XYZ file of C-alpha atoms in Angstrom:
390
model
C 0.000 0.000 0.000
C 1.297 3.446 -0.896
C 2.229 5.781 1.942
C -0.077 8.498 0.614
C -2.961 5.997 0.688
C -2.180 5.099 4.296
C -1.962 8.760 5.236
C -5.312 9.616 3.650
C -7.030 6.669 5.343
C -5.572 7.762 8.690
C -6.919 11.261 8.064
C -10.402 9.897 7.324
C -10.364 7.888 10.557
C -9.235 10.941 12.506
C -11.942 13.086 10.912
C -14.626 10.549 11.877
C -13.586 10.694 15.524
C -13.107 14.469 15.577
C -16.459 15.300 13.971
C -18.430 12.955 16.232
C -19.222 10.343 13.597
C -17.660 7.680 15.789
C -16.232 7.491 19.316
C -13.432 5.301 18.045
C -12.576 2.784 15.365
C -10.181 0.012 14.480
C -9.282 -0.672 10.839
C -7.334 -3.582 9.407
C -6.500 -4.380 5.783
C -4.844 -7.620 4.691
C -3.605 -8.524 1.203
C -2.370 -11.950 0.110
C -2.456 -13.048 3.731
C -0.245 -10.197 4.903
C -1.308 -7.239 7.016
C -0.759 -4.055 4.996
C -2.567 -1.604 7.279
C -3.707 -1.453 10.872
C -4.671 1.647 12.850
C -6.924 2.596 15.739
C -8.381 6.012 16.469
C -10.468 7.405 19.293
C -11.799 5.721 22.376
C -13.245 2.410 23.478
C -14.688 4.314 26.458
C -14.692 8.107 26.322
C -15.819 8.625 29.913
C -12.974 6.512 31.298
C -10.441 7.772 28.768
C -9.784 4.247 27.451
C -8.282 4.312 23.942
C -9.335 1.867 21.261
C -6.935 -1.076 21.206
C -6.204 -3.970 18.920
C -7.725 -6.489 21.326
C -10.910 -4.463 21.905
C -14.046 -6.615 21.815
C -16.969 -5.481 19.650
C -20.628 -6.422 19.383
C -20.890 -7.788 15.854
C -24.658 -7.561 15.415
C -25.333 -8.494 11.780
C -21.727 -9.465 11.097
C -22.876 -12.561 12.995
C -24.847 -13.550 9.888
C -21.913 -14.652 7.669
C -20.737 -16.919 10.511
C -24.220 -18.431 10.780
C -24.151 -18.986 7.017
C -20.793 -20.773 7.313
C -22.249 -23.021 10.033
C -25.108 -23.983 7.696
C -22.568 -24.693 4.927
C -20.652 -27.052 7.220
C -23.843 -29.025 7.860
C -24.660 -29.052 4.139
C -21.195 -30.396 3.347
C -21.614 -33.167 5.928
C -24.989 -34.196 4.555
C -26.774 -33.081 7.724
C -28.808 -30.217 6.217
C -30.656 -29.895 2.919
C -31.269 -26.276 1.912
C -34.412 -27.299 -0.007
C -35.914 -28.733 3.194
C -39.035 -27.024 4.500
C -38.478 -25.262 7.819
C -41.496 -27.253 9.004
C -39.252 -30.342 8.995
C -37.629 -28.798 12.061
C -40.543 -26.856 13.568
C -44.188 -27.942 13.084
C -45.322 -24.331 13.623
C -44.237 -23.672 10.010
C -46.568 -26.274 8.486
C -49.482 -23.842 8.174
C -47.926 -20.450 7.584
C -49.990 -17.315 6.994
C -49.229 -14.079 5.191
C -50.358 -10.489 5.777
C -52.041 -9.204 2.605
C -53.044 -5.586 3.181
C -54.110 -6.371 6.731
C -55.916 -9.609 5.855
C -54.319 -12.786 7.190
C -54.373 -15.552 4.558
C -52.805 -19.022 4.236
C -49.559 -19.070 2.248
C -49.344 -20.875 -1.081
C -45.669 -21.787 -0.662
C -43.597 -23.488 2.018
C -40.646 -21.744 3.632
C -37.323 -23.514 3.006
C -33.895 -23.336 4.622
C -32.717 -21.586 1.445
C -35.279 -18.839 2.056
C -33.712 -18.257 5.474
C -30.239 -18.014 3.938
C -31.366 -15.527 1.279
C -33.756 -13.400 3.393
C -36.612 -14.415 1.086
C -38.627 -16.069 3.870
C -41.126 -13.267 4.520
C -39.759 -12.765 8.045
C -38.845 -9.162 8.905
C -37.570 -7.201 11.893
C -40.986 -5.578 12.195
C -42.491 -2.210 11.348
C -45.306 0.063 12.478
C -47.135 0.193 9.129
C -48.344 -3.403 8.750
C -50.170 -5.875 10.971
C -47.390 -8.434 10.572
C -44.741 -5.810 11.345
C -46.505 -4.630 14.494
C -46.841 -8.209 15.718
C -43.109 -8.774 15.250
C -42.227 -5.551 17.093
C -44.542 -6.460 19.964
C -42.999 -9.911 20.252
C -39.415 -8.589 20.187
C -40.372 -6.054 22.856
C -41.815 -8.776 25.085
C -38.683 -10.879 24.634
C -36.469 -7.936 25.644
C -38.517 -7.483 28.820
C -37.948 -11.150 29.733
C -34.237 -11.263 28.881
C -32.999 -11.252 32.489
C -35.708 -13.482 33.934
C -36.200 -17.230 34.232
C -38.663 -16.924 31.341
C -36.097 -15.590 28.867
C -36.840 -16.820 25.341
C -34.443 -19.382 23.886
C -33.109 -19.744 20.337
C -35.575 -22.522 19.525
C -38.518 -20.884 21.323
C -38.123 -17.720 19.253
C -38.034 -19.709 16.022
C -41.150 -21.648 16.997
C -43.095 -18.495 17.814
C -42.176 -16.806 14.532
C -43.884 -19.683 12.729
C -47.182 -18.470 14.211
C -46.797 -14.835 13.069
C -48.100 -13.783 9.626
C -45.325 -13.284 7.079
C -44.800 -10.000 5.252
C -44.940 -11.789 1.872
C -45.130 -15.273 0.379
C -41.859 -17.183 0.827
C -39.554 -16.859 -2.194
C -41.605 -14.068 -3.780
C -39.575 -11.099 -2.529
C -36.643 -10.059 -0.314
C -36.637 -8.312 3.035
C -34.065 -8.054 5.792
C -35.166 -9.627 9.030
C -35.158 -12.512 11.484
C -34.361 -15.241 8.948
C -30.837 -15.802 10.306
C -32.196 -16.218 13.831
C -34.517 -18.992 12.676
C -31.577 -20.493 10.767
C -29.581 -20.584 14.007
C -32.374 -22.631 15.570
C -32.470 -24.940 12.529
C -28.715 -25.498 12.913
C -29.297 -26.321 16.574
C -31.864 -29.000 15.711
C -29.967 -30.380 12.703
C -26.677 -30.657 14.600
C -28.167 -31.958 17.826
C -26.321 -29.433 19.971
C -26.883 -25.828 21.127
C -26.188 -23.327 18.353
C -23.366 -21.644 20.274
C -21.766 -24.983 21.031
C -21.826 -25.907 17.331
C -20.109 -22.639 16.439
C -17.515 -23.115 19.157
C -16.613 -26.669 18.139
C -16.703 -26.208 14.374
C -15.504 -22.635 13.823
C -14.191 -20.743 16.850
C -11.926 -23.387 18.399
C -10.483 -24.741 15.117
C -9.767 -21.203 13.865
C -8.369 -19.969 17.193
C -11.132 -17.362 17.601
C -10.635 -17.159 21.371
C -12.549 -13.895 21.895
C -15.637 -14.730 19.828
C -18.913 -15.871 21.369
C -22.360 -14.864 22.599
C -21.119 -13.186 25.787
C -17.970 -11.763 27.390
C -16.502 -13.481 30.492
C -15.678 -11.223 33.438
C -11.913 -11.412 32.911
C -12.313 -9.989 29.386
C -15.072 -7.478 30.058
C -12.678 -4.530 30.414
C -11.953 -4.979 26.707
C -15.623 -4.675 25.621
C -16.093 -1.405 23.755
C -18.771 0.993 24.973
C -21.640 1.795 22.582
C -22.342 5.393 21.537
C -24.907 7.239 19.480
C -24.556 10.494 17.616
C -26.332 13.613 18.875
C -26.206 15.069 15.381
C -24.251 18.025 16.719
C -20.730 16.678 16.414
C -20.910 14.723 19.660
C -21.633 11.185 20.781
C -23.354 10.011 23.955
C -23.465 6.540 25.554
C -26.145 4.100 24.401
C -27.144 1.363 26.856
C -30.189 -0.169 25.211
C -30.810 -3.855 24.501
C -31.549 -4.152 20.775
C -33.020 -7.212 19.008
C -32.980 -9.220 22.259
C -29.197 -8.732 22.518
C -27.846 -7.612 25.892
C -25.774 -4.457 25.715
C -23.767 -5.627 28.734
C -22.913 -9.021 27.221
C -22.146 -10.151 30.775
C -23.652 -13.655 30.865
C -24.558 -16.530 28.552
C -27.866 -15.625 26.868
C -30.847 -17.940 26.575
C -31.262 -16.633 23.015
C -28.163 -17.210 20.882
C -28.988 -14.976 17.943
C -27.830 -16.230 14.554
C -28.543 -12.800 13.151
C -26.947 -10.474 15.668
C -25.656 -12.105 18.850
C -21.871 -12.482 18.589
C -18.987 -10.460 19.957
C -15.509 -10.635 18.446
C -12.212 -8.819 17.920
C -10.759 -7.587 14.654
C -8.105 -10.334 14.666
C -10.608 -13.078 15.475
C -12.930 -12.034 12.668
C -9.965 -11.802 10.314
C -9.269 -15.507 10.903
C -12.815 -16.299 9.771
C -12.522 -13.978 6.749
C -9.124 -15.378 5.750
C -10.457 -18.932 5.992
C -13.057 -17.999 3.373
C -10.472 -16.272 1.157
C -8.327 -19.414 1.434
C -11.288 -21.413 0.135
C -12.119 -23.071 3.430
C -8.795 -23.487 5.235
C -6.597 -21.530 7.618
C -3.099 -22.934 7.896
C -3.445 -26.660 8.460
C -7.063 -26.331 9.631
C -9.766 -27.202 7.095
C -13.242 -25.899 7.894
C -14.978 -26.606 4.586
C -14.120 -27.532 1.020
C -13.360 -25.046 -1.794
C -16.572 -26.164 -3.528
C -18.580 -25.233 -0.436
C -16.947 -21.790 -0.194
C -17.619 -21.148 -3.890
C -21.250 -22.102 -3.333
C -21.527 -19.898 -0.233
C -20.073 -16.806 -1.918
C -21.615 -16.977 -5.391
C -25.380 -16.973 -4.864
C -27.919 -14.630 -6.427
C -31.473 -13.353 -6.106
C -34.193 -13.778 -8.719
C -35.201 -10.629 -10.664
C -38.364 -10.198 -8.547
C -36.411 -10.555 -5.300
C -33.705 -8.206 -6.563
C -36.260 -5.419 -7.044
C -36.831 -5.317 -3.275
C -33.123 -5.533 -2.522
C -32.431 -2.483 -4.698
C -34.256 -0.356 -2.122
C -31.296 -0.834 0.255
C -29.347 2.426 -0.040
C -25.690 2.004 -0.952
C -25.960 -1.539 -2.300
C -26.761 -0.977 -5.955
C -24.806 -3.380 -8.123
C -24.914 -5.997 -5.368
C -27.070 -9.047 -4.847
C -27.742 -10.939 -1.602
C -27.377 -14.633 -0.902
C -26.288 -16.930 1.936
C -26.434 -13.982 4.371
C -23.860 -12.035 2.331
C -23.901 -9.045 -0.005
C -22.152 -9.998 -3.249
C -21.003 -7.458 -5.848
C -22.302 -8.523 -9.249
C -22.174 -5.310 -11.319
C -19.348 -2.976 -10.181
C -20.406 -0.312 -12.668
C -23.769 0.067 -10.898
C -22.275 0.296 -7.414
C -21.814 3.458 -5.334
C -18.346 2.299 -4.263
C -15.260 1.270 -6.234
C -15.179 -2.506 -5.998
C -14.452 -5.796 -7.719
C -16.869 -8.293 -9.159
C -17.386 -11.185 -6.770
C -16.395 -9.414 -3.559
C -18.611 -10.227 -0.595
C -19.211 -9.448 3.076
C -21.663 -7.694 5.381
C -21.857 -5.111 8.179
C -23.480 -4.679 11.589
C -25.961 -2.350 13.267
C -23.188 -0.783 15.360
C -20.938 -0.030 12.391
C -18.656 -3.064 12.115
C -17.867 -3.805 8.445
C -16.432 -6.815 6.612
C -15.404 -7.252 2.968
C -13.481 -10.023 1.239
C -12.215 -9.129 -2.241
C -11.015 -12.350 -3.935
C -9.748 -10.558 -7.051
C -7.209 -8.721 -4.891
C -6.904 -11.469 -2.246
C -7.846 -8.742 0.236
C -9.837 -8.429 3.463
C -11.106 -5.134 4.894
C -12.352 -5.010 8.501
C -13.534 -1.826 10.201
C -14.737 -2.068 13.791
C -16.656 0.548 15.775
C -19.644 0.757 18.137
C -21.902 3.463 16.766
C -25.668 3.006 17.086
C -27.368 2.486 13.708
C -23.976 2.540 12.016
C -24.060 -0.100 9.293
C -21.879 0.862 6.340
C -21.415 4.559 7.053
C -20.042 7.238 4.725
C -16.622 7.027 6.397
C -16.417 3.322 5.543
C -17.222 3.946 1.885
C -14.723 6.818 1.696
C -11.961 4.652 3.160
C -12.789 1.865 0.722
C -12.708 4.214 -2.257
C -9.319 5.651 -1.304
C -7.950 2.131 -0.909
C -9.417 0.710 -4.109
C -8.406 3.690 -6.236
C -4.704 3.748 -5.339
């Protein structure tokens, strides 16, 4: 990487902290298996004056989804999960699904499959205030948050079962919408594997890859490394955010009853890099083989149908991309709002963590921060463009 590129990226990180876009961030770039850039800026905890560090632990939120996808791929490769299987094979609540059609609840014409969960074409959403189905989802999530720290806390499987009784936003396979599909997939993996979802991830991904700081909670001896969450005031400042979003504990201080396949994991930048590099290496990291090259190619080369793609195009900033196997995949670089390469893939998280693998350049980009409603922010796209245009 050119020195002027490094300098400009450092300036963009500094600007993001100075102008209140982010309390702090950690950015790593690897090319051909070698680290070519790593910098931190700002604070892990402003109030305590704790700077961001390399071993800081972040709430991944939706960057959990690619890991859940990889878990499903492992089961597929072992002949333990068929993506064309109806979800009702695992949960009888999905045998008689209904759909919300302009406020009228009707039986669905199609079954929901495991593939629909992987592609977000299931009809499950995160809820909204405009539709009957959306309001029912929001009410249920709210009730689950209230019970999080009680003996009645909802489990991974219990949540999946309940969602089978809620009207879908659309017929399975007919459209695309971001939502709770990955959480149901986590429960499917639990049933198909015969072990708790978190245990499956630990045995088949985290331990083999040496991801020692990745899991669904943070033990007490590591808690001082957990980054504080902030939200922007819109006036160049950030303030602490302590809410529990999507049934995920902000404190991350104990094993949760609900191990969320869509949003529940914490990790460090180096841990997540091991996962990303395994995918770039077509399923292996060093002497450790997680899955075959054929499985990785399958995982990272999916696509939506034209009708599904119409809904996906409404996602700002992702023109030129498609979505499959819980990943964004760049199909048409000329349509994109960033400079990128055909076939690159990744995802981001609600608190601003960002992941991209770029096979054409044998490159991984990881940006970690804890900014409420972050996703892929402007700073992330600017950094990417500087890097890709050098």
